[in-house]
Tab-separated table of C-alpha atoms in Angstrom:
chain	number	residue	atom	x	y	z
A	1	UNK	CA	-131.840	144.272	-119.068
A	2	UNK	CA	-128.266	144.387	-119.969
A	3	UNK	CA	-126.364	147.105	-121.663
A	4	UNK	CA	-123.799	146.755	-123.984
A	5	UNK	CA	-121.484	149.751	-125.432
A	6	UNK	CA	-119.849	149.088	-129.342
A	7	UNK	CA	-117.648	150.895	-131.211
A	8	UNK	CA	-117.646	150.382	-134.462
A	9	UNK	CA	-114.599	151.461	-136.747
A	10	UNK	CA	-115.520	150.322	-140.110
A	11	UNK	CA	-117.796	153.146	-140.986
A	12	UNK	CA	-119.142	150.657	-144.215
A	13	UNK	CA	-120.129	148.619	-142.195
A	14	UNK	CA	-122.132	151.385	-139.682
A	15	UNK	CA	-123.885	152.483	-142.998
A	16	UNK	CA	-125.028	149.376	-143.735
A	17	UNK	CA	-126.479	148.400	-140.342
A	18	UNK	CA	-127.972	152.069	-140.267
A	19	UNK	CA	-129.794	151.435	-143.903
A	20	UNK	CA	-130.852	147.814	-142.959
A	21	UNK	CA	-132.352	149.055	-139.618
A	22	UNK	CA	-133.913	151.819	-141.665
A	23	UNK	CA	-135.563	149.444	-143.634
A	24	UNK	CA	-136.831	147.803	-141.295
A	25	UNK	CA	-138.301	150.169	-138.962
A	26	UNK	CA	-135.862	149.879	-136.055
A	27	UNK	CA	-133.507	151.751	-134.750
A	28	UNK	CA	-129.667	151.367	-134.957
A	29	UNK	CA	-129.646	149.114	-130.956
A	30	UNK	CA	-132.967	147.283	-132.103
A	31	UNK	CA	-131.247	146.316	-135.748
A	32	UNK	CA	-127.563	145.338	-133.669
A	33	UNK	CA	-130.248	143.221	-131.172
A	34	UNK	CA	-132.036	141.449	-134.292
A	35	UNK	CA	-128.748	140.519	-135.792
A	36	UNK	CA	-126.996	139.077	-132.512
A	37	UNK	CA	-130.417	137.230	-132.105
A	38	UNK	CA	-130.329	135.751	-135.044
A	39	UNK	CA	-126.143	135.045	-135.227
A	40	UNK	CA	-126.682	133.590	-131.404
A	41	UNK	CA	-129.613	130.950	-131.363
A	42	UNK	CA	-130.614	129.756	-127.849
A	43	UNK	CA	-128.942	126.538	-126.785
A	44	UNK	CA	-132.150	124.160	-126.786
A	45	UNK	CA	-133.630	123.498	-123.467
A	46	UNK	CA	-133.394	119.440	-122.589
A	47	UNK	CA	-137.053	119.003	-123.211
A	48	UNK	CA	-136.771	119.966	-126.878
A	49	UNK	CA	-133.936	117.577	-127.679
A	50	UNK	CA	-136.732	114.472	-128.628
A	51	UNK	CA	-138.503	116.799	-131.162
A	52	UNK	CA	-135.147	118.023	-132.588
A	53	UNK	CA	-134.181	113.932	-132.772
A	54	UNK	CA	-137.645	113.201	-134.404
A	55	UNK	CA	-137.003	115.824	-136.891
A	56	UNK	CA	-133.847	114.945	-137.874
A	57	UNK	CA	-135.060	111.149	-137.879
A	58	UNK	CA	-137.473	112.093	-140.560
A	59	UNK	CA	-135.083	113.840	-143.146
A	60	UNK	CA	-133.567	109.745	-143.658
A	61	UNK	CA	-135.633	108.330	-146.507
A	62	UNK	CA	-138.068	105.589	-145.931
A	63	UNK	CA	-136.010	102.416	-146.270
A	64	UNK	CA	-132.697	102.947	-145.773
A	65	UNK	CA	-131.100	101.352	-143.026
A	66	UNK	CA	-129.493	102.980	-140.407
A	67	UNK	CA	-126.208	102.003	-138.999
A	68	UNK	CA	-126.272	101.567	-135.590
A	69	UNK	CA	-124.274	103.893	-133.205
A	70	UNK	CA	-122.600	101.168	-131.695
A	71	UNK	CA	-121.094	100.046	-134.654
A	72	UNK	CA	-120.106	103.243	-135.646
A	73	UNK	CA	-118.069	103.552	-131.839
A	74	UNK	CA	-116.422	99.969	-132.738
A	75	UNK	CA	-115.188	100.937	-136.020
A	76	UNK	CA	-113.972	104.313	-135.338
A	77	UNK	CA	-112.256	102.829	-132.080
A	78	UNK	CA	-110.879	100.346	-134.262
A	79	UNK	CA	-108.977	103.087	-136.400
C-alpha cells in the first residue's frame, strides 16, 4: 500500500471533504481515497475493449448507416 501526504490550504474546501466523509461514514483518508477513485477510473484492460465497442455500437439507432472509418481517414486526409 502506498502512502500519500496532502496539505490542503483552502480550509473550505477541508470542511467540506470532512462533512462529506462524515456523511458517509468514512474517515477524512477513506473520503480523499473515494474521491481520487472516482476522479481516476482504471484505464480498461485490453480484454474489455470488445464489450466497451459493443456498447457503444448499440447507443446508434437501428437503421442509420454508419460511415465507414476509411472514408472518414480519406476525407479528413483530404483537408
Amino acid at each position: 500500500m502506498g502512502e500519500m501526504r496532502i496539505r490542503i490550504a483552502d480550509e473550505e474546501l477541508l470542511t467540506r471533504i470532512s462533512d462529506r466523509a462524515r456523511l458517509n461514514n468514512r474517515s477524512v483518508e477513506e473520503e480523499v481515497e473515494a474521491l481520487l477513485q472516482a476522479a481516476v477510473p482504471a484505464r480498461p484492460r485490453r480484454d474489455d475493449l470488445p464489450a466497451i465497442a459493443a456498447r457503444i455500437r448499440a447507443m446508434t439507432p437501428k437503421g442509420v448507416e454508419q460511415t465507414s472509418a476509411v472514408e472518414m481517414l480519406r476525407e479528413d486526409r483530404n483537408r
